[in-house]
PDB file of C-alpha atoms and ligand atoms in Angstrom:
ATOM      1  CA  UNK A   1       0.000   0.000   0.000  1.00  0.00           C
ATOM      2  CA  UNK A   2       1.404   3.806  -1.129  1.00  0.00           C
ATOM      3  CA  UNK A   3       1.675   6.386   1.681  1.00  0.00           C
ATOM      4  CA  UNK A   4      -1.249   8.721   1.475  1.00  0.00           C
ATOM      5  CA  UNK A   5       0.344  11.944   0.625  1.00  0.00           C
ATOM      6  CA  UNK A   6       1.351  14.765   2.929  1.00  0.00           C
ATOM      7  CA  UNK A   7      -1.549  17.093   3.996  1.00  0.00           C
ATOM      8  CA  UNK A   8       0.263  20.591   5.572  1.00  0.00           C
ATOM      9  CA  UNK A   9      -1.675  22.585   7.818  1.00  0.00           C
ATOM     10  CA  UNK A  10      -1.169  25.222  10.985  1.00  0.00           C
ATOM     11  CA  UNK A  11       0.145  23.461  14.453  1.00  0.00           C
ATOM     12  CA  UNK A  12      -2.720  23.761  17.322  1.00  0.00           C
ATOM     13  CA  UNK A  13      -2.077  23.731  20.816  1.00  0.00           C
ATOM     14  CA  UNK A  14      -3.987  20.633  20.916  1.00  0.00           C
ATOM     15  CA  UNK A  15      -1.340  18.881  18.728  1.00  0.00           C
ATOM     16  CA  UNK A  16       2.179  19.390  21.167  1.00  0.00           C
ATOM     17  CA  UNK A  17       1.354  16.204  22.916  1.00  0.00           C
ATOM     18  CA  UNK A  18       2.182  14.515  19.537  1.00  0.00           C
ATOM     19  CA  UNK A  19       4.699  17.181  17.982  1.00  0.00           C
ATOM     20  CA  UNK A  20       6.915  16.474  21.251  1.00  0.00           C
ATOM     21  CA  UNK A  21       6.637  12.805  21.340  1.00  0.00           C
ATOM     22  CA  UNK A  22       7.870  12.924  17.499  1.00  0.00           C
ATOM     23  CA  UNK A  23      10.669  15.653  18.579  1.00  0.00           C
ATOM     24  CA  UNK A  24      11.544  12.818  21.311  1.00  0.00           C
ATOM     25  CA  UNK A  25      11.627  10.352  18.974  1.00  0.00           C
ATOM     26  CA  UNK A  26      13.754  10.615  16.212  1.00  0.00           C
ATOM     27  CA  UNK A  27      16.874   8.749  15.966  1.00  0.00           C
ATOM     28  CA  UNK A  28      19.403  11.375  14.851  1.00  0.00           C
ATOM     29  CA  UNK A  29      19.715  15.334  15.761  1.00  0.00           C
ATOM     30  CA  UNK A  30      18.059  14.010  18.766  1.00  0.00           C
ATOM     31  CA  UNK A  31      17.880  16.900  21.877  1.00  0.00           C
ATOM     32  CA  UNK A  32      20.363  15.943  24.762  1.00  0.00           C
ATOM     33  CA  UNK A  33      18.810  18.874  27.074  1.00  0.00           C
ATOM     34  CA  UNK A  34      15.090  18.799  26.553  1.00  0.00           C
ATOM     35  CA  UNK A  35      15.034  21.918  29.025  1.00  0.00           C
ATOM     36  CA  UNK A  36      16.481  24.052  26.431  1.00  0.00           C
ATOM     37  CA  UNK A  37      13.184  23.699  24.367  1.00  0.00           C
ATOM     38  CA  UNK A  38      11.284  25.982  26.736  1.00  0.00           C
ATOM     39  CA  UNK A  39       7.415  26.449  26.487  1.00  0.00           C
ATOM     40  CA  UNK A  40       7.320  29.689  25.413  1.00  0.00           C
ATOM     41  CA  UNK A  41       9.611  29.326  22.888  1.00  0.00           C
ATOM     42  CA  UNK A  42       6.835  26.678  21.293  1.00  0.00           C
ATOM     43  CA  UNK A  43       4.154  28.893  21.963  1.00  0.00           C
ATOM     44  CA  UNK A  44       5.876  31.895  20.156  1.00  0.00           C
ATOM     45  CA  UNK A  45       6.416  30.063  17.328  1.00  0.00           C
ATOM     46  CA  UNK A  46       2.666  28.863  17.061  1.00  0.00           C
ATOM     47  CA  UNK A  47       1.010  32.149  17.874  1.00  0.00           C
ATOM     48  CA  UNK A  48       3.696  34.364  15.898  1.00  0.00           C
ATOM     49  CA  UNK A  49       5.633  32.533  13.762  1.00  0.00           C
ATOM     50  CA  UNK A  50       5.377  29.918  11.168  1.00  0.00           C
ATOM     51  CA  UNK A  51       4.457  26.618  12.999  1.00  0.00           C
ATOM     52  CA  UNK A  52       3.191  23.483  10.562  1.00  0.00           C
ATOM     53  CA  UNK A  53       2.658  20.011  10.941  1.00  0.00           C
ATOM     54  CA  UNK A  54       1.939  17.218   7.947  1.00  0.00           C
ATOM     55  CA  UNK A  55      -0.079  14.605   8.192  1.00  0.00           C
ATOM     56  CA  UNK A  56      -0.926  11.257   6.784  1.00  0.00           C
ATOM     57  CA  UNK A  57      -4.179   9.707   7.498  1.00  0.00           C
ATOM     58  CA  UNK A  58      -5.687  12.669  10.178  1.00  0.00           C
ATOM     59  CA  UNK A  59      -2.219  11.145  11.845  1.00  0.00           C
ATOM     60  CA  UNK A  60       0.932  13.712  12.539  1.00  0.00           C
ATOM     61  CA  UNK A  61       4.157  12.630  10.475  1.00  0.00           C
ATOM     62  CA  UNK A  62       6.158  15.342  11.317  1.00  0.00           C
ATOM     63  CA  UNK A  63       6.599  19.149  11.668  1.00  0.00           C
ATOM     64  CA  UNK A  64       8.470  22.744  11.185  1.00  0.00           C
ATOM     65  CA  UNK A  65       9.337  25.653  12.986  1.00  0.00           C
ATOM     66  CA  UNK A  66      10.520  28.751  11.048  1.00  0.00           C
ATOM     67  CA  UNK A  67      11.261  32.293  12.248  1.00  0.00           C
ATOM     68  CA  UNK A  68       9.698  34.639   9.672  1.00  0.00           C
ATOM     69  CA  UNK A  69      11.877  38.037  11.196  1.00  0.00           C
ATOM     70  CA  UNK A  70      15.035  36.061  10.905  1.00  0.00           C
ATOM     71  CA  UNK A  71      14.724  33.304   8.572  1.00  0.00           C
ATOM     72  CA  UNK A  72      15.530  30.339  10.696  1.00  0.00           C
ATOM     73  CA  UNK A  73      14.634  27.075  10.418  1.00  0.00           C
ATOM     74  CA  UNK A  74      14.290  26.013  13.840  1.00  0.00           C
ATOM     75  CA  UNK A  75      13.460  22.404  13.533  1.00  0.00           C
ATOM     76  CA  UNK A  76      12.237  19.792  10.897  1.00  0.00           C
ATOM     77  CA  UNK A  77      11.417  16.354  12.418  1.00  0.00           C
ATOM     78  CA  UNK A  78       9.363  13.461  10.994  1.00  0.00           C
ATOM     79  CA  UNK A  79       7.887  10.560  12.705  1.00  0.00           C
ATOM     80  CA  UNK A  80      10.798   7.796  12.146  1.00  0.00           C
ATOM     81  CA  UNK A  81       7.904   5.621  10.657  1.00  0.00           C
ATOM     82  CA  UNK A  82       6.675   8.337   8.349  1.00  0.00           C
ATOM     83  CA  UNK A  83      10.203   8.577   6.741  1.00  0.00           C
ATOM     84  CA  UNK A  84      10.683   8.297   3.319  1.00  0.00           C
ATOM     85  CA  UNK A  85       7.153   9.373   2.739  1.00  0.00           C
ATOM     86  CA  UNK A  86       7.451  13.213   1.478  1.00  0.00           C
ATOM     87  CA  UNK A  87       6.266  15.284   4.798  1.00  0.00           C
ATOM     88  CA  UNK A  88      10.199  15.930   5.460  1.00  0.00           C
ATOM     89  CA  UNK A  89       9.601  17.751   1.795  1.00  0.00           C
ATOM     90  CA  UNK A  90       6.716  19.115   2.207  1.00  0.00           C
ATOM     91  CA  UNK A  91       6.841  20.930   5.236  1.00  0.00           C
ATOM     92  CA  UNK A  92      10.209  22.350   4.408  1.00  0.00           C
ATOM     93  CA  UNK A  93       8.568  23.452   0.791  1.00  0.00           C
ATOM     94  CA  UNK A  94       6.085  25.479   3.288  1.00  0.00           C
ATOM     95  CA  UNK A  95       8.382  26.562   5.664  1.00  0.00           C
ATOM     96  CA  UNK A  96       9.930  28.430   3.135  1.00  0.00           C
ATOM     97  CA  UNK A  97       7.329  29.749   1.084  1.00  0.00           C
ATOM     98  CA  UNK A  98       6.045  31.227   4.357  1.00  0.00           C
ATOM     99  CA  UNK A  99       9.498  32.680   4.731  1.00  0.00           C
ATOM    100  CA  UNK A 100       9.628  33.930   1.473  1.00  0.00           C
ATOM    101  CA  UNK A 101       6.164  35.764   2.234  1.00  0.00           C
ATOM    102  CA  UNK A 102       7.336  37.406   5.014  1.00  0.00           C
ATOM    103  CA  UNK A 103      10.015  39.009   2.780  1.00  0.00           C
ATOM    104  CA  UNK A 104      12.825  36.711   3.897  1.00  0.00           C
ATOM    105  CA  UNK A 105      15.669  36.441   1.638  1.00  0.00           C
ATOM    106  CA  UNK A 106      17.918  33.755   2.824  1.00  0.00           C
ATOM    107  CA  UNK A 107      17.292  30.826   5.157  1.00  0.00           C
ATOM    108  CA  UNK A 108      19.535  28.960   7.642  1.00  0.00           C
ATOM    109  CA  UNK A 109      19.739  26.462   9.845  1.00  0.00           C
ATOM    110  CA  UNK A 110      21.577  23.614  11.849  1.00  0.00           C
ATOM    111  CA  UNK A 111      21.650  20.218  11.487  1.00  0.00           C
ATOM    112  CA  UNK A 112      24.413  17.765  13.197  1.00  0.00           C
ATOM    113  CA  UNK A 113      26.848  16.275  10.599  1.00  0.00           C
ATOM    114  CA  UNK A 114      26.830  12.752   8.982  1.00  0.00           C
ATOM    115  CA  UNK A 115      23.156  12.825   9.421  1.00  0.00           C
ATOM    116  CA  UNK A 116      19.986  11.922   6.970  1.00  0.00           C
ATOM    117  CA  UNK A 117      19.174  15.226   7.383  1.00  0.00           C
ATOM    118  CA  UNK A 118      22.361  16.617   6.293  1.00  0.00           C
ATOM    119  CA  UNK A 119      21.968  14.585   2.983  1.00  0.00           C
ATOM    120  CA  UNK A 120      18.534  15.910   3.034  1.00  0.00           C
ATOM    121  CA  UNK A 121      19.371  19.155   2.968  1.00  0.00           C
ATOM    122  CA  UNK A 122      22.207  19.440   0.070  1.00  0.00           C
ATOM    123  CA  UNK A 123      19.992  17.424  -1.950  1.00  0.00           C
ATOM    124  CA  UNK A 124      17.771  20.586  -1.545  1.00  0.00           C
ATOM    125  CA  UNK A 125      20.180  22.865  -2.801  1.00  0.00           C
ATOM    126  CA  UNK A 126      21.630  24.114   1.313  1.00  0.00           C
ATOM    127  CA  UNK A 127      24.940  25.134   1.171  1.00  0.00           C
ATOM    128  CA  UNK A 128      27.600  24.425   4.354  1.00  0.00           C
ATOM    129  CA  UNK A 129      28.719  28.348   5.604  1.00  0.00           C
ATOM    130  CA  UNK A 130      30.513  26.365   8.357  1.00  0.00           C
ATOM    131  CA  UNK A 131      30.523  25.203  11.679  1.00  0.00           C
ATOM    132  CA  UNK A 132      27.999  26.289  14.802  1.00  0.00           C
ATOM    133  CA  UNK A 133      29.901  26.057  18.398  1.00  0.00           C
ATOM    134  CA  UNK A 134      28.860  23.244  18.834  1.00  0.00           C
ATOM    135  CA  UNK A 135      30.348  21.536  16.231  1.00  0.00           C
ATOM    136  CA  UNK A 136      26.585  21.393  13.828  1.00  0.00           C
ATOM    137  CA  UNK A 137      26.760  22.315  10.265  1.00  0.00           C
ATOM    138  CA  UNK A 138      25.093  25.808   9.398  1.00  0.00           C
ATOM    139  CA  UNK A 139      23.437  25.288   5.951  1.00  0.00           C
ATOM    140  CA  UNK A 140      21.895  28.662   4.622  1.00  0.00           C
ATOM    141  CA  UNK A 141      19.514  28.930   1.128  1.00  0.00           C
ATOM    142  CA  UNK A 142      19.028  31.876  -0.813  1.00  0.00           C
ATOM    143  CA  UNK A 143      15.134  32.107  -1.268  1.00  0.00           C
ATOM    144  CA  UNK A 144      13.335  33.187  -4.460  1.00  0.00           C
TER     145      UNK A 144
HETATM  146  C1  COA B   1      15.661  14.811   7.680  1.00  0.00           C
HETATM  147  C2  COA B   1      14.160  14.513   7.702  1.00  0.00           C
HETATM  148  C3  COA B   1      13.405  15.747   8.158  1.00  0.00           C
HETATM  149  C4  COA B   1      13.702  14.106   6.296  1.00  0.00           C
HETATM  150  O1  COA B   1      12.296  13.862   6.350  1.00  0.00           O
HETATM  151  P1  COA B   1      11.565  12.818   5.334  1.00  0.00           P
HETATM  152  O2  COA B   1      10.110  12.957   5.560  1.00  0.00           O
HETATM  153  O3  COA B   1      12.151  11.465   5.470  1.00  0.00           O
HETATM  154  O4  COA B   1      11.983  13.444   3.939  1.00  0.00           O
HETATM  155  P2  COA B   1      11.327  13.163   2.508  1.00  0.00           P
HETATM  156  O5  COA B   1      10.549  11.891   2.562  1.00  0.00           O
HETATM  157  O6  COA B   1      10.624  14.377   2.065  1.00  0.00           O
HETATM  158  O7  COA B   1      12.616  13.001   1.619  1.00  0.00           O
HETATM  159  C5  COA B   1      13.599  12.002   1.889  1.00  0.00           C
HETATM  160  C6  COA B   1      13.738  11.077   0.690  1.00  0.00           C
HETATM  161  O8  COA B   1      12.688  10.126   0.770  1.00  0.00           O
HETATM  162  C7  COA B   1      12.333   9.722  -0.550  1.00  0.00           C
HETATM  163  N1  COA B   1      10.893   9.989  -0.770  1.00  0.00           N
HETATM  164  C8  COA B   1      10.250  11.170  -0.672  1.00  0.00           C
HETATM  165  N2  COA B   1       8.939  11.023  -0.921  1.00  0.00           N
HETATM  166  C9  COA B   1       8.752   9.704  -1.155  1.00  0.00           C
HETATM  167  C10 COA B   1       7.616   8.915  -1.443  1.00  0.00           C
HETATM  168  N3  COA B   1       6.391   9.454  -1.562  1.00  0.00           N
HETATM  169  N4  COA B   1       7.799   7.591  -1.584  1.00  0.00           N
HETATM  170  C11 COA B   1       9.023   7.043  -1.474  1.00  0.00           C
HETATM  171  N5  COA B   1      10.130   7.742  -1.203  1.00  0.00           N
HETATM  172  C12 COA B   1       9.993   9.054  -1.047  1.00  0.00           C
HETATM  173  C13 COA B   1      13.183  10.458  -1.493  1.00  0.00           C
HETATM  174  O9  COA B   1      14.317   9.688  -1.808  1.00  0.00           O
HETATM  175  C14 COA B   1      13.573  11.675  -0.693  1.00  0.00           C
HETATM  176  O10 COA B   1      14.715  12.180  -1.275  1.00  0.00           O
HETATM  177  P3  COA B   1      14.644  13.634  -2.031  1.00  0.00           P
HETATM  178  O11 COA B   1      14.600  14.636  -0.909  1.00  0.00           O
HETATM  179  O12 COA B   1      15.882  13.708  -2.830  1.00  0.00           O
HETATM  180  O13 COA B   1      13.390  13.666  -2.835  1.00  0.00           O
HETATM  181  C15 COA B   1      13.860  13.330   8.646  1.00  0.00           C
HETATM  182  O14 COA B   1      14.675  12.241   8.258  1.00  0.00           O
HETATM  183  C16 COA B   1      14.066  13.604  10.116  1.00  0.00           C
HETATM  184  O15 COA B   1      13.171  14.107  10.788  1.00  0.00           O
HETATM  185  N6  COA B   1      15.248  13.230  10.654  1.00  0.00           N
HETATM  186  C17 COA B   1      15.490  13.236  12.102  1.00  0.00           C
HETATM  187  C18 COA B   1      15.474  14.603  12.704  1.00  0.00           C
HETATM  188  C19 COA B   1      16.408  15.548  12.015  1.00  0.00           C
HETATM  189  O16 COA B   1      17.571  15.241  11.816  1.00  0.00           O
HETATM  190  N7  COA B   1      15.850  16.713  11.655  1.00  0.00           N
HETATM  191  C20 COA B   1      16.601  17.784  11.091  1.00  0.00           C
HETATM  192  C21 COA B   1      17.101  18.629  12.225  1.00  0.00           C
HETATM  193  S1  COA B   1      17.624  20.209  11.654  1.00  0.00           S
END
């Protein structure tokens, strides 16, 4: 049977049970201090920032943060099951279209080295600026 394709639509508040159980989840980029991720950061970036989740189903696959004043990609993490499937894509397709409607020119981001996610992103045209303190590769895109 074909994965149903990726439906992208606005996190709720009723959806963080799921979107941190996926965050705690994935097998790679995975958060060694959860207490960094503080609770206002997530509600910032779903009352005032670009905050999406894709699902397969009615089920969450995965989701994205992005900053629309500074053009960051916070995070991009799909379900380990739902890999493979297009939501990685997808929501990083809408991330940046919502970036690019805010009038952001270039993105960024981190993403730990060696990873699926680093092959990910240079498949998507990111190119490595360098190397973040702590040792992740910042990838930045220049947007439309
Ligand atoms: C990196 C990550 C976001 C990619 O998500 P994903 O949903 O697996 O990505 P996609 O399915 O869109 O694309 C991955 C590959 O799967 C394949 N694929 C995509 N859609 C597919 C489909 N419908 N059927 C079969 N294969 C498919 C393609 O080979 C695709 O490669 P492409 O990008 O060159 O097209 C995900 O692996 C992840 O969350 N990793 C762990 C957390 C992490 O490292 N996040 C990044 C932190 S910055």
């Amino acid at each position: 049977m074909t994965a149903a394709s990726p439906v992208i639509r606005k996190a709720t508040l009723a959806d963080q049970p799921r979107i941190h159980a996926i965050r705690m989840g994935v097998r790679e980029n995975v958060l060694s201090d959860p207490s960094r991720v503080t609770d206002a950061e997530v509600a910032w970036y779903r009352d005032h920032a670009i905050f999406l989740v894709s699902e397969a189903d009615g089920e969450i696959a995965g989701f994205t943060c992005a900053n629309p004043q500074t053009g960051l990609i916070w995070g991009l993490f799909v379900d380990p099951d739902h890999e493979g499937q297009g939501h990685g894509r997808a929501l990083l397709d809408a991330a940046l279209a919502g970036l690019v409607a805010a009038g952001i020119v270039q993105a960024h981001l981190t993403t730990g080295a060696g990873t699926r996610a680093e092959r990910f992103y240079r498949r998507h045209g990111w190119r490595e600026t360098g190397r973040s303190l702590d040792g992740n590769i910042v990838f930045i895109k220049p947007l439309g």
